[in-house]
């Protein structure tokens, strides 16, 4: 069961037109689409959506279209691109920290081996001793 004012839809038309941007205080040009949704009260309904941030072709199915005719007469699509970008950034940061940690460990072993003519197990023991004993 879908929550209230949330519908599935499909884009049936995309066009470029001017709209009023209240934050900029001027008219801007943007891509708008028409989505066909099925409501319980009115049956099939066509609602406008703002799609300039999305590279969507006609016929794209949209899983969540928020529509409330009492508040506004357009639909809103959640920004999946922003969520995907946040995931990639966190993944890249994790990977960088992992590679940096491996580099630090190997570099510490190299410096230890230069100072002390030991073997690699001694090097790892030295690093563990440094971490626990200071």
mmCIF file of N, CA and C in Angstrom:
data_model
loop_
_atom_site.group_PDB
_atom_site.id
_atom_site.type_symbol
_atom_site.label_atom_id
_atom_site.label_comp_id
_atom_site.label_asym_id
_atom_site.label_seq_id
_atom_site.Cartn_x
_atom_site.Cartn_y
_atom_site.Cartn_z
ATOM 1 N N UNK A 1 0.845 -1.188 0.000
ATOM 2 C CA UNK A 1 0.000 0.000 0.000
ATOM 3 C C UNK A 1 0.884 1.244 0.000
ATOM 4 N N UNK A 2 0.665 2.109 -0.949
ATOM 5 C CA UNK A 2 1.445 3.336 -1.062
ATOM 6 C C UNK A 2 0.940 4.387 -0.071
ATOM 7 N N UNK A 3 1.864 5.191 0.470
ATOM 8 C CA UNK A 3 1.429 6.284 1.332
ATOM 9 C C UNK A 3 0.577 7.289 0.553
ATOM 10 N N UNK A 4 -0.149 8.112 1.278
ATOM 11 C CA UNK A 4 -1.028 9.096 0.657
ATOM 12 C C UNK A 4 -0.208 10.082 -0.194
ATOM 13 N N UNK A 5 -0.747 10.486 -1.310
ATOM 14 C CA UNK A 5 -0.143 11.460 -2.229
ATOM 15 C C UNK A 5 1.124 10.953 -2.908
ATOM 16 N N UNK A 6 1.343 9.654 -2.927
ATOM 17 C CA UNK A 6 2.514 9.094 -3.596
ATOM 18 C C UNK A 6 2.028 8.076 -4.615
ATOM 19 N N UNK A 7 2.403 8.281 -5.870
ATOM 20 C CA UNK A 7 1.871 7.455 -6.948
ATOM 21 C C UNK A 7 2.992 6.967 -7.853
ATOM 22 N N UNK A 8 2.679 5.955 -8.639
ATOM 23 C CA UNK A 8 3.564 5.530 -9.722
ATOM 24 C C UNK A 8 3.096 6.223 -10.979
ATOM 25 N N UNK A 9 4.028 6.516 -11.855
ATOM 26 C CA UNK A 9 3.643 7.187 -13.083
ATOM 27 C C UNK A 9 4.594 6.888 -14.215
ATOM 28 N N UNK A 10 4.266 7.457 -15.380
ATOM 29 C CA UNK A 10 5.094 7.287 -16.566
ATOM 30 C C UNK A 10 5.112 8.615 -17.314
ATOM 31 N N UNK A 11 6.321 9.025 -17.743
ATOM 32 C CA UNK A 11 6.447 10.280 -18.482
ATOM 33 C C UNK A 11 5.904 10.083 -19.888
ATOM 34 N N UNK A 12 4.958 10.940 -20.283
ATOM 35 C CA UNK A 12 4.370 10.819 -21.619
ATOM 36 C C UNK A 12 4.750 11.973 -22.530
ATOM 37 N N UNK A 13 5.292 13.065 -21.946
ATOM 38 C CA UNK A 13 5.677 14.207 -22.778
ATOM 39 C C UNK A 13 6.745 15.009 -22.039
ATOM 40 N N UNK A 14 7.749 15.520 -22.792
ATOM 41 C CA UNK A 14 8.772 16.401 -22.224
ATOM 42 C C UNK A 14 8.886 17.617 -23.121
ATOM 43 N N UNK A 15 8.921 18.806 -22.491
ATOM 44 C CA UNK A 15 9.043 20.047 -23.257
ATOM 45 C C UNK A 15 9.878 21.058 -22.475
ATOM 46 N N UNK A 16 10.449 22.006 -23.196
ATOM 47 C CA UNK A 16 11.210 23.081 -22.574
ATOM 48 C C UNK A 16 10.327 24.313 -22.535
ATOM 49 N N UNK A 17 10.252 24.938 -21.341
ATOM 50 C CA UNK A 17 9.446 26.154 -21.222
ATOM 51 C C UNK A 17 10.004 27.028 -20.111
ATOM 52 N N UNK A 18 9.536 28.269 -20.085
ATOM 53 C CA UNK A 18 9.994 29.218 -19.074
ATOM 54 C C UNK A 18 9.158 29.064 -17.813
ATOM 55 N N UNK A 19 9.806 29.301 -16.675
ATOM 56 C CA UNK A 19 9.124 29.265 -15.385
ATOM 57 C C UNK A 19 9.706 30.354 -14.495
ATOM 58 N N UNK A 20 8.956 30.737 -13.485
ATOM 59 C CA UNK A 20 9.402 31.771 -12.559
ATOM 60 C C UNK A 20 10.207 31.139 -11.432
ATOM 61 N N UNK A 21 11.457 31.568 -11.292
ATOM 62 C CA UNK A 21 12.316 31.106 -10.204
ATOM 63 C C UNK A 21 12.295 32.175 -9.122
ATOM 64 N N UNK A 22 11.605 31.889 -8.032
ATOM 65 C CA UNK A 22 11.431 32.902 -6.987
ATOM 66 C C UNK A 22 12.734 33.212 -6.253
ATOM 67 N N UNK A 23 13.670 32.257 -6.168
ATOM 68 C CA UNK A 23 14.938 32.540 -5.491
ATOM 69 C C UNK A 23 15.816 33.477 -6.324
ATOM 70 N N UNK A 24 15.775 33.329 -7.647
ATOM 71 C CA UNK A 24 16.556 34.205 -8.523
ATOM 72 C C UNK A 24 15.802 35.491 -8.853
ATOM 73 N N UNK A 25 14.490 35.459 -8.702
ATOM 74 C CA UNK A 25 13.677 36.630 -9.019
ATOM 75 C C UNK A 25 13.594 36.898 -10.510
ATOM 76 N N UNK A 26 13.614 35.843 -11.314
ATOM 77 C CA UNK A 26 13.578 36.008 -12.767
ATOM 78 C C UNK A 26 13.008 34.745 -13.406
ATOM 79 N N UNK A 27 12.648 34.906 -14.684
ATOM 80 C CA UNK A 27 12.201 33.741 -15.436
ATOM 81 C C UNK A 27 13.417 32.947 -15.894
ATOM 82 N N UNK A 28 13.307 31.637 -15.828
ATOM 83 C CA UNK A 28 14.360 30.747 -16.308
ATOM 84 C C UNK A 28 13.735 29.737 -17.249
ATOM 85 N N UNK A 29 14.594 29.071 -18.023
ATOM 86 C CA UNK A 29 14.110 28.036 -18.918
ATOM 87 C C UNK A 29 14.450 26.676 -18.332
ATOM 88 N N UNK A 30 13.504 25.751 -18.365
ATOM 89 C CA UNK A 30 13.736 24.435 -17.799
ATOM 90 C C UNK A 30 12.963 23.367 -18.544
ATOM 91 N N UNK A 31 13.319 22.120 -18.271
ATOM 92 C CA UNK A 31 12.633 20.987 -18.896
ATOM 93 C C UNK A 31 11.518 20.520 -17.984
ATOM 94 N N UNK A 32 10.337 20.405 -18.545
ATOM 95 C CA UNK A 32 9.183 19.919 -17.811
ATOM 96 C C UNK A 32 8.630 18.691 -18.517
ATOM 97 N N UNK A 33 8.120 17.789 -17.729
ATOM 98 C CA UNK A 33 7.516 16.595 -18.289
ATOM 99 C C UNK A 33 6.094 16.457 -17.802
ATOM 100 N N UNK A 34 5.313 15.704 -18.534
ATOM 101 C CA UNK A 34 3.955 15.373 -18.117
ATOM 102 C C UNK A 34 3.939 13.902 -17.749
ATOM 103 N N UNK A 35 3.482 13.622 -16.532
ATOM 104 C CA UNK A 35 3.424 12.261 -16.031
ATOM 105 C C UNK A 35 1.970 11.853 -15.896
ATOM 106 N N UNK A 36 1.691 10.638 -16.339
ATOM 107 C CA UNK A 36 0.344 10.095 -16.192
ATOM 108 C C UNK A 36 0.328 9.225 -14.938
ATOM 109 N N UNK A 37 -0.538 9.594 -13.982
ATOM 110 C CA UNK A 37 -0.663 8.814 -12.748
ATOM 111 C C UNK A 37 -2.098 8.331 -12.607
ATOM 112 N N UNK A 38 -2.277 7.341 -11.772
ATOM 113 C CA UNK A 38 -3.605 6.775 -11.511
ATOM 114 C C UNK A 38 -3.969 7.105 -10.065
ATOM 115 N N UNK A 39 -4.948 7.985 -9.872
ATOM 116 C CA UNK A 39 -5.392 8.325 -8.517
ATOM 117 C C UNK A 39 -6.698 7.600 -8.219
ATOM 118 N N UNK A 40 -6.949 7.397 -6.929
ATOM 119 C CA UNK A 40 -8.184 6.718 -6.530
ATOM 120 C C UNK A 40 -9.401 7.601 -6.774
ATOM 121 N N UNK A 41 -9.240 8.893 -6.512
ATOM 122 C CA UNK A 41 -10.372 9.812 -6.610
ATOM 123 C C UNK A 41 -10.719 10.174 -8.055
ATOM 124 N N UNK A 42 -9.694 10.542 -8.831
ATOM 125 C CA UNK A 42 -9.929 11.084 -10.179
ATOM 126 C C UNK A 42 -9.618 10.115 -11.302
ATOM 127 N N UNK A 43 -9.093 8.947 -11.013
ATOM 128 C CA UNK A 43 -8.686 8.027 -12.070
ATOM 129 C C UNK A 43 -7.368 8.471 -12.666
ATOM 130 N N UNK A 44 -7.245 8.377 -14.007
ATOM 131 C CA UNK A 44 -5.999 8.799 -14.660
ATOM 132 C C UNK A 44 -5.922 10.316 -14.642
ATOM 133 N N UNK A 45 -4.719 10.803 -14.324
ATOM 134 C CA UNK A 45 -4.520 12.251 -14.239
ATOM 135 C C UNK A 45 -3.151 12.573 -14.812
ATOM 136 N N UNK A 46 -3.048 13.703 -15.489
ATOM 137 C CA UNK A 46 -1.777 14.170 -16.027
ATOM 138 C C UNK A 46 -1.289 15.308 -15.147
ATOM 139 N N UNK A 47 -0.059 15.163 -14.628
ATOM 140 C CA UNK A 47 0.523 16.204 -13.791
ATOM 141 C C UNK A 47 1.884 16.588 -14.347
ATOM 142 N N UNK A 48 2.266 17.850 -14.136
ATOM 143 C CA UNK A 48 3.550 18.356 -14.612
ATOM 144 C C UNK A 48 4.633 18.088 -13.584
ATOM 145 N N UNK A 49 5.827 17.789 -14.079
ATOM 146 C CA UNK A 49 6.997 17.643 -13.219
ATOM 147 C C UNK A 49 8.137 18.450 -13.814
ATOM 148 N N UNK A 50 9.026 18.880 -12.944
ATOM 149 C CA UNK A 50 10.222 19.600 -13.359
ATOM 150 C C UNK A 50 11.333 18.575 -13.521
ATOM 151 N N UNK A 51 11.868 18.405 -14.724
ATOM 152 C CA UNK A 51 12.844 17.343 -14.983
ATOM 153 C C UNK A 51 14.194 17.868 -15.462
ATOM 154 N N UNK A 52 14.515 19.132 -15.224
ATOM 155 C CA UNK A 52 15.762 19.657 -15.787
ATOM 156 C C UNK A 52 16.998 19.023 -15.153
ATOM 157 N N UNK A 53 16.888 18.490 -13.937
ATOM 158 C CA UNK A 53 18.045 17.847 -13.311
ATOM 159 C C UNK A 53 18.170 16.381 -13.689
ATOM 160 N N UNK A 54 17.238 15.882 -14.469
ATOM 161 C CA UNK A 54 17.230 14.461 -14.784
ATOM 162 C C UNK A 54 17.345 14.270 -16.289
ATOM 163 N N UNK A 55 18.113 13.303 -16.689
ATOM 164 C CA UNK A 55 18.216 12.971 -18.100
ATOM 165 C C UNK A 55 17.269 11.802 -18.351
ATOM 166 N N UNK A 56 15.996 12.126 -18.519
ATOM 167 C CA UNK A 56 14.981 11.081 -18.638
ATOM 168 C C UNK A 56 14.305 11.150 -20.004
ATOM 169 N N UNK A 57 14.165 10.025 -20.672
ATOM 170 C CA UNK A 57 13.453 9.999 -21.958
ATOM 171 C C UNK A 57 11.943 9.804 -21.740
ATOM 172 N N UNK A 58 11.200 10.014 -22.789
ATOM 173 C CA UNK A 58 9.759 9.757 -22.747
ATOM 174 C C UNK A 58 9.544 8.260 -22.541
ATOM 175 N N UNK A 59 8.568 7.914 -21.731
ATOM 176 C CA UNK A 59 8.273 6.520 -21.428
ATOM 177 C C UNK A 59 8.919 6.025 -20.149
ATOM 178 N N UNK A 60 9.732 6.874 -19.497
ATOM 179 C CA UNK A 60 10.381 6.470 -18.255
ATOM 180 C C UNK A 60 9.339 6.267 -17.165
ATOM 181 N N UNK A 61 9.430 5.129 -16.486
ATOM 182 C CA UNK A 61 8.542 4.870 -15.356
ATOM 183 C C UNK A 61 9.156 5.494 -14.107
ATOM 184 N N UNK A 62 8.326 6.160 -13.325
ATOM 185 C CA UNK A 62 8.772 6.827 -12.109
ATOM 186 C C UNK A 62 8.078 6.154 -10.939
ATOM 187 N N UNK A 63 8.875 5.681 -9.987
ATOM 188 C CA UNK A 63 8.280 4.904 -8.902
ATOM 189 C C UNK A 63 7.618 5.757 -7.835
ATOM 190 N N UNK A 64 8.053 6.999 -7.643
ATOM 191 C CA UNK A 64 7.448 7.838 -6.622
ATOM 192 C C UNK A 64 7.164 9.225 -7.180
ATOM 193 N N UNK A 65 5.906 9.518 -7.407
ATOM 194 C CA UNK A 65 5.483 10.839 -7.820
ATOM 195 C C UNK A 65 4.629 11.388 -6.682
ATOM 196 N N UNK A 66 5.074 12.482 -6.077
ATOM 197 C CA UNK A 66 4.317 13.093 -4.991
ATOM 198 C C UNK A 66 3.341 14.101 -5.606
ATOM 199 N N UNK A 67 2.079 13.941 -5.283
ATOM 200 C CA UNK A 67 1.073 14.824 -5.884
ATOM 201 C C UNK A 67 -0.015 15.107 -4.859
ATOM 202 N N UNK A 68 -0.251 16.385 -4.606
ATOM 203 C CA UNK A 68 -1.318 16.817 -3.705
ATOM 204 C C UNK A 68 -1.969 18.045 -4.319
ATOM 205 N N UNK A 69 -3.136 17.908 -4.957
ATOM 206 C CA UNK A 69 -3.744 19.037 -5.657
ATOM 207 C C UNK A 69 -4.176 20.167 -4.728
ATOM 208 N N UNK A 70 -4.346 19.906 -3.432
ATOM 209 C CA UNK A 70 -4.726 20.967 -2.501
ATOM 210 C C UNK A 70 -3.565 21.901 -2.197
ATOM 211 N N UNK A 71 -2.348 21.391 -2.271
ATOM 212 C CA UNK A 71 -1.173 22.186 -1.932
ATOM 213 C C UNK A 71 -0.505 22.752 -3.181
ATOM 214 N N UNK A 72 -0.318 21.928 -4.200
ATOM 215 C CA UNK A 72 0.322 22.360 -5.441
ATOM 216 C C UNK A 72 -0.209 21.515 -6.583
ATOM 217 N N UNK A 73 -0.036 22.015 -7.787
ATOM 218 C CA UNK A 73 -0.578 21.291 -8.948
ATOM 219 C C UNK A 73 0.521 20.698 -9.817
ATOM 220 N N UNK A 74 1.611 20.315 -9.194
ATOM 221 C CA UNK A 74 2.683 19.667 -9.934
ATOM 222 C C UNK A 74 3.215 18.509 -9.100
ATOM 223 N N UNK A 75 3.965 17.654 -9.725
ATOM 224 C CA UNK A 75 4.518 16.481 -9.042
ATOM 225 C C UNK A 75 5.998 16.697 -8.755
ATOM 226 N N UNK A 76 6.525 15.959 -7.812
ATOM 227 C CA UNK A 76 7.928 16.066 -7.418
ATOM 228 C C UNK A 76 8.558 14.680 -7.499
ATOM 229 N N UNK A 77 9.743 14.599 -8.112
ATOM 230 C CA UNK A 77 10.482 13.336 -8.178
ATOM 231 C C UNK A 77 11.634 13.439 -7.188
ATOM 232 N N UNK A 78 11.836 12.435 -6.350
ATOM 233 C CA UNK A 78 13.008 12.482 -5.469
ATOM 234 C C UNK A 78 14.296 12.445 -6.288
ATOM 235 N N UNK A 79 15.310 13.181 -5.837
ATOM 236 C CA UNK A 79 16.564 13.315 -6.586
ATOM 237 C C UNK A 79 17.465 12.117 -6.329
ATOM 238 N N UNK A 80 17.355 11.093 -7.178
ATOM 239 C CA UNK A 80 18.150 9.873 -7.023
ATOM 240 C C UNK A 80 19.613 10.117 -7.395
ATOM 241 N N UNK A 81 19.865 11.085 -8.306
ATOM 242 C CA UNK A 81 21.241 11.355 -8.723
ATOM 243 C C UNK A 81 22.074 11.845 -7.551
ATOM 244 N N UNK A 82 21.490 12.686 -6.705
ATOM 245 C CA UNK A 82 22.218 13.218 -5.565
ATOM 246 C C UNK A 82 22.556 12.103 -4.572
ATOM 247 N N UNK A 83 21.635 11.170 -4.360
ATOM 248 C CA UNK A 83 21.906 10.045 -3.473
ATOM 249 C C UNK A 83 23.016 9.167 -4.037
ATOM 250 N N UNK A 84 23.006 8.957 -5.340
ATOM 251 C CA UNK A 84 24.031 8.130 -5.987
ATOM 252 C C UNK A 84 25.399 8.805 -5.870
ATOM 253 N N UNK A 85 25.451 10.131 -6.067
ATOM 254 C CA UNK A 85 26.724 10.840 -5.968
ATOM 255 C C UNK A 85 27.283 10.781 -4.552
ATOM 256 N N UNK A 86 26.421 10.896 -3.554
ATOM 257 C CA UNK A 86 26.881 10.814 -2.167
ATOM 258 C C UNK A 86 27.470 9.439 -1.882
ATOM 259 N N UNK A 87 26.862 8.391 -2.428
ATOM 260 C CA UNK A 87 27.388 7.040 -2.237
ATOM 261 C C UNK A 87 28.770 6.912 -2.871
ATOM 262 N N UNK A 88 28.938 7.421 -4.101
ATOM 263 C CA UNK A 88 30.227 7.320 -4.780
ATOM 264 C C UNK A 88 31.311 8.091 -4.033
ATOM 265 N N UNK A 89 30.974 9.262 -3.514
ATOM 266 C CA UNK A 89 31.958 10.060 -2.779
ATOM 267 C C UNK A 89 32.393 9.322 -1.518
ATOM 268 N N UNK A 90 31.447 8.766 -0.771
ATOM 269 C CA UNK A 90 31.820 8.035 0.444
ATOM 270 C C UNK A 90 32.638 6.792 0.107
ATOM 271 N N UNK A 91 32.300 6.123 -0.993
ATOM 272 C CA UNK A 91 33.062 4.943 -1.418
ATOM 273 C C UNK A 91 34.493 5.331 -1.776
ATOM 274 N N UNK A 92 34.659 6.426 -2.532
ATOM 275 C CA UNK A 92 36.000 6.867 -2.914
ATOM 276 C C UNK A 92 36.821 7.291 -1.706
ATOM 277 N N UNK A 93 36.201 7.981 -0.749
ATOM 278 C CA UNK A 93 36.932 8.374 0.456
ATOM 279 C C UNK A 93 37.383 7.155 1.251
ATOM 280 N N UNK A 94 36.509 6.166 1.370
ATOM 281 C CA UNK A 94 36.878 4.937 2.076
ATOM 282 C C UNK A 94 38.046 4.247 1.386
ATOM 283 N N UNK A 95 37.980 4.174 0.069
ATOM 284 C CA UNK A 95 39.049 3.543 -0.696
ATOM 285 C C UNK A 95 40.374 4.297 -0.523
ATOM 286 N N UNK A 96 40.307 5.633 -0.522
ATOM 287 C CA UNK A 96 41.521 6.430 -0.346
ATOM 288 C C UNK A 96 42.135 6.198 1.035
ATOM 289 N N UNK A 97 41.299 6.141 2.079
ATOM 290 C CA UNK A 97 41.813 5.897 3.418
ATOM 291 C C UNK A 97 42.417 4.503 3.530
ATOM 292 N N UNK A 98 41.802 3.531 2.893
ATOM 293 C CA UNK A 98 42.332 2.167 2.918
ATOM 294 C C UNK A 98 43.694 2.103 2.240
ATOM 295 N N UNK A 99 43.797 2.688 1.059
ATOM 296 C CA UNK A 99 45.071 2.690 0.334
ATOM 297 C C UNK A 99 46.122 3.477 1.113
ATOM 298 N N UNK A 100 45.712 4.601 1.712
ATOM 299 C CA UNK A 100 46.644 5.382 2.536
ATOM 300 C C UNK A 100 47.147 4.598 3.733
ATOM 301 N N UNK A 101 46.268 3.817 4.353
ATOM 302 C CA UNK A 101 46.669 3.001 5.492
ATOM 303 C C UNK A 101 47.670 1.932 5.091
ATOM 304 N N UNK A 102 47.430 1.282 3.973
ATOM 305 C CA UNK A 102 48.371 0.262 3.473
ATOM 306 C C UNK A 102 49.722 0.912 3.159
ATOM 307 N N UNK A 103 49.689 2.081 2.518
ATOM 308 C CA UNK A 103 50.925 2.791 2.188
ATOM 309 C C UNK A 103 51.693 3.145 3.460
ATOM 310 N N UNK A 104 50.992 3.653 4.475
ATOM 311 C CA UNK A 104 51.639 4.019 5.739
ATOM 312 C C UNK A 104 52.274 2.794 6.391
ATOM 313 N N UNK A 105 51.569 1.681 6.391
ATOM 314 C CA UNK A 105 52.091 0.455 6.995
ATOM 315 C C UNK A 105 53.348 -0.012 6.282
ATOM 316 N N UNK A 106 53.299 -0.043 4.949
ATOM 317 C CA UNK A 106 54.474 -0.498 4.190
ATOM 318 C C UNK A 106 55.639 0.473 4.332
ATOM 319 N N UNK A 107 55.349 1.748 4.365
ATOM 320 C CA UNK A 107 56.398 2.753 4.513
ATOM 321 C C UNK A 107 57.043 2.647 5.890
ATOM 322 N N UNK A 108 56.250 2.392 6.919
ATOM 323 C CA UNK A 108 56.800 2.221 8.272
ATOM 324 C C UNK A 108 57.709 0.998 8.325
ATOM 325 N N UNK A 109 57.290 -0.084 7.675
ATOM 326 C CA UNK A 109 58.127 -1.292 7.632
ATOM 327 C C UNK A 109 59.449 -1.007 6.926
ATOM 328 N N UNK A 110 59.388 -0.249 5.840
ATOM 329 C CA UNK A 110 60.596 0.059 5.075
ATOM 330 C C UNK A 110 61.579 0.850 5.944
ATOM 331 N N UNK A 111 61.072 1.850 6.667
ATOM 332 C CA UNK A 111 61.965 2.645 7.522
ATOM 333 C C UNK A 111 62.525 1.807 8.667
ATOM 334 N N UNK A 112 61.706 0.925 9.210
ATOM 335 C CA UNK A 112 62.189 0.061 10.296
ATOM 336 C C UNK A 112 63.283 -0.868 9.792
ATOM 337 N N UNK A 113 63.077 -1.438 8.599
ATOM 338 C CA UNK A 113 64.067 -2.359 8.047
ATOM 339 C C UNK A 113 65.376 -1.648 7.705
ATOM 340 N N UNK A 114 65.317 -0.360 7.361
ATOM 341 C CA UNK A 114 66.537 0.386 7.078
ATOM 342 C C UNK A 114 67.349 0.584 8.362
ATOM 343 N N UNK A 115 66.652 0.867 9.465
ATOM 344 C CA UNK A 115 67.341 1.111 10.732
ATOM 345 C C UNK A 115 67.800 -0.181 11.400
ATOM 346 N N UNK A 116 66.990 -1.197 11.315
ATOM 347 C CA UNK A 116 67.304 -2.472 11.973
ATOM 348 C C UNK A 116 67.351 -3.544 10.893
ATOM 349 N N UNK A 117 68.387 -4.306 10.858
ATOM 350 C CA UNK A 117 68.452 -5.357 9.842
ATOM 351 C C UNK A 117 67.642 -6.553 10.341
ATOM 352 N N UNK A 118 66.349 -6.486 10.157
ATOM 353 C CA UNK A 118 65.482 -7.552 10.624
ATOM 354 C C UNK A 118 64.691 -8.130 9.468
ATOM 355 N N UNK A 119 63.757 -8.928 9.818
ATOM 356 C CA UNK A 119 62.903 -9.531 8.801
ATOM 357 C C UNK A 119 61.520 -8.900 8.867
ATOM 358 N N UNK A 120 60.688 -9.222 7.912
ATOM 359 C CA UNK A 120 59.359 -8.611 7.875
ATOM 360 C C UNK A 120 58.496 -8.969 9.088
ATOM 361 N N UNK A 121 58.502 -10.204 9.595
ATOM 362 C CA UNK A 121 57.703 -10.463 10.802
ATOM 363 C C UNK A 121 58.129 -9.577 11.967
ATOM 364 N N UNK A 122 59.456 -9.323 12.108
ATOM 365 C CA UNK A 122 59.913 -8.421 13.159
ATOM 366 C C UNK A 122 59.380 -7.017 12.924
ATOM 367 N N UNK A 123 59.322 -6.617 11.668
ATOM 368 C CA UNK A 123 58.801 -5.303 11.315
ATOM 369 C C UNK A 123 57.343 -5.170 11.759
ATOM 370 N N UNK A 124 56.538 -6.171 11.463
ATOM 371 C CA UNK A 124 55.124 -6.122 11.860
ATOM 372 C C UNK A 124 54.997 -6.148 13.379
ATOM 373 N N UNK A 125 55.847 -6.925 14.051
ATOM 374 C CA UNK A 125 55.831 -6.949 15.516
ATOM 375 C C UNK A 125 56.169 -5.568 16.057
ATOM 376 N N UNK A 126 57.136 -4.898 15.440
ATOM 377 C CA UNK A 126 57.524 -3.551 15.857
ATOM 378 C C UNK A 126 56.349 -2.584 15.716
ATOM 379 N N UNK A 127 55.611 -2.671 14.605
ATOM 380 C CA UNK A 127 54.462 -1.781 14.407
ATOM 381 C C UNK A 127 53.373 -2.031 15.437
ATOM 382 N N UNK A 128 53.102 -3.300 15.749
ATOM 383 C CA UNK A 128 52.096 -3.629 16.759
ATOM 384 C C UNK A 128 52.542 -3.109 18.115
ATOM 385 N N UNK A 129 53.831 -3.259 18.427
ATOM 386 C CA UNK A 129 54.364 -2.778 19.696
ATOM 387 C C UNK A 129 54.234 -1.253 19.776
ATOM 388 N N UNK A 130 54.492 -0.565 18.689
ATOM 389 C CA UNK A 130 54.351 0.892 18.659
ATOM 390 C C UNK A 130 52.915 1.312 18.945
ATOM 391 N N UNK A 131 51.947 0.603 18.352
ATOM 392 C CA UNK A 131 50.546 0.964 18.538
ATOM 393 C C UNK A 131 50.092 0.762 19.971
ATOM 394 N N UNK A 132 50.534 -0.333 20.617
ATOM 395 C CA UNK A 132 50.035 -0.645 21.954
ATOM 396 C C UNK A 132 50.839 0.006 23.069
ATOM 397 N N UNK A 133 52.139 0.149 22.867
ATOM 398 C CA UNK A 133 52.976 0.682 23.944
ATOM 399 C C UNK A 133 53.302 2.152 23.772
ATOM 400 N N UNK A 134 53.068 2.667 22.579
ATOM 401 C CA UNK A 134 53.322 4.086 22.360
ATOM 402 C C UNK A 134 54.684 4.245 21.871
#
